[in-house]
mmCIF file with all atom_site columns, C-alpha atoms in Angstrom:
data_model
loop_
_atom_site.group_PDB
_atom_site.id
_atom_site.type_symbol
_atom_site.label_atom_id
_atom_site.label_alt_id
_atom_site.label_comp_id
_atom_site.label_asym_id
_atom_site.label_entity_id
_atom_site.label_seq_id
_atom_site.pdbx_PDB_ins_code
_atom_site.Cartn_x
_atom_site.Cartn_y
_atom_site.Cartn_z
_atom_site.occupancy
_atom_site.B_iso_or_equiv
_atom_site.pdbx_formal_charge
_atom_site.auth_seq_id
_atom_site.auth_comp_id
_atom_site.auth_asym_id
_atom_site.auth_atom_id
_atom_site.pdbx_PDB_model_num
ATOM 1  C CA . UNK Z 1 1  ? 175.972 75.294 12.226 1.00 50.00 ? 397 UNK Z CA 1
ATOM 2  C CA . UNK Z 1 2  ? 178.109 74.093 15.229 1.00 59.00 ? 398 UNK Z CA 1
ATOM 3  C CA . UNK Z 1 3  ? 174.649 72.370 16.988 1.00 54.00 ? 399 UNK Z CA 1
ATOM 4  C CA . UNK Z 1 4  ? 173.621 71.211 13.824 1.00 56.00 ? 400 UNK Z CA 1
ATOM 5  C CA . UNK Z 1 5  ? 176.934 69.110 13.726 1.00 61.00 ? 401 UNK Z CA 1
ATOM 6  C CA . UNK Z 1 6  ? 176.320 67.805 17.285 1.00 60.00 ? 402 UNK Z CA 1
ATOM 7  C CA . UNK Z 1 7  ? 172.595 66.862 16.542 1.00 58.00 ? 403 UNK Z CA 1
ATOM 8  C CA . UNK Z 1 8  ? 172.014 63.792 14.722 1.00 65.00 ? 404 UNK Z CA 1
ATOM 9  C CA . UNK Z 1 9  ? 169.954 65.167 10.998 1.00 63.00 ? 405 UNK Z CA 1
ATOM 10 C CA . UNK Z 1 10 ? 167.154 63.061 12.515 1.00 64.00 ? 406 UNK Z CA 1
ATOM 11 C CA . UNK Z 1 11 ? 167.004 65.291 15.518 1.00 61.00 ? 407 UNK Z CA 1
ATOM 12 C CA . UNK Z 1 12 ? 167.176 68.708 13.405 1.00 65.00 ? 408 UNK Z CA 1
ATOM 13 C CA . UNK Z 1 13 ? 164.030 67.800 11.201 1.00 70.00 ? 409 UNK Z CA 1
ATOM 14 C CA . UNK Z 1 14 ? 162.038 66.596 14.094 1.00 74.00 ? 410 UNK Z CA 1
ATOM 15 C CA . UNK Z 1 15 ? 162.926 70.261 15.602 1.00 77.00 ? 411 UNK Z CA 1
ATOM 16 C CA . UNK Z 1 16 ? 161.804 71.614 12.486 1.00 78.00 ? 412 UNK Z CA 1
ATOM 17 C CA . UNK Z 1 17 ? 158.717 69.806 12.144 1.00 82.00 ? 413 UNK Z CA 1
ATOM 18 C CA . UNK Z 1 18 ? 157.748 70.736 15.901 1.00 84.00 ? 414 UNK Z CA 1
ATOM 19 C CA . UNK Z 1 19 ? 157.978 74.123 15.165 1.00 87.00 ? 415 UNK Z CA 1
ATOM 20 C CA . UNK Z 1 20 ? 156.317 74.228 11.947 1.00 89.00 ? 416 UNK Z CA 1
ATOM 21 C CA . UNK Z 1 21 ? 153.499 72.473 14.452 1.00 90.00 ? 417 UNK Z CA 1
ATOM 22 C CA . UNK Z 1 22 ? 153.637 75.050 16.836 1.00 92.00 ? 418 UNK Z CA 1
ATOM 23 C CA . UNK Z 1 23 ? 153.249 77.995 14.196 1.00 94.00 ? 419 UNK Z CA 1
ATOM 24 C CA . UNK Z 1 24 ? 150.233 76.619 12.486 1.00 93.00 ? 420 UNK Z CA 1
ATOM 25 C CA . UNK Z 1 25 ? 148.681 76.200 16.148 1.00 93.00 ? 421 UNK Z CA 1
ATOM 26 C CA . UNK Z 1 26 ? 149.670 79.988 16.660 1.00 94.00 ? 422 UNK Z CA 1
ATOM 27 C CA . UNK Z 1 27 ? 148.357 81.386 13.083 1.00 94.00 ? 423 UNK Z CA 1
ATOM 28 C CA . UNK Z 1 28 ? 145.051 78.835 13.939 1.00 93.00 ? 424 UNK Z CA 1
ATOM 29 C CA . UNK Z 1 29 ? 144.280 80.716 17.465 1.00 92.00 ? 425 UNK Z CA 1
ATOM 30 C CA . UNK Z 1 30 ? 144.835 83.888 15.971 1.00 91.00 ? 426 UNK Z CA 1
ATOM 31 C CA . UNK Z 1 31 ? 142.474 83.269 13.382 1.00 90.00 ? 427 UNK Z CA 1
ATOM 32 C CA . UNK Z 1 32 ? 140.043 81.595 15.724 1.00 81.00 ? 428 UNK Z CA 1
ATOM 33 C CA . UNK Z 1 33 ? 140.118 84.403 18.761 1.00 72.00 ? 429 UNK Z CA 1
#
């Protein structure tokens, strides 16, 4: 909770949204290979 006061809200969904990315992309070449 402490970095999540030094990180602007703008910065913590962008975060989230990259991961989010980055597991579908994960789950896709698992399903692929």
């Amino acid at each position: 909770s402490r970095i999540r006061k030094v990180i602007p809200p703008i910065a913590g969904i962008d975060v989230s949204v990259i991961a989010a990315l980055l597991i579908i992309e994960m789950i896709r070449s698992f399903i692929l290979y």
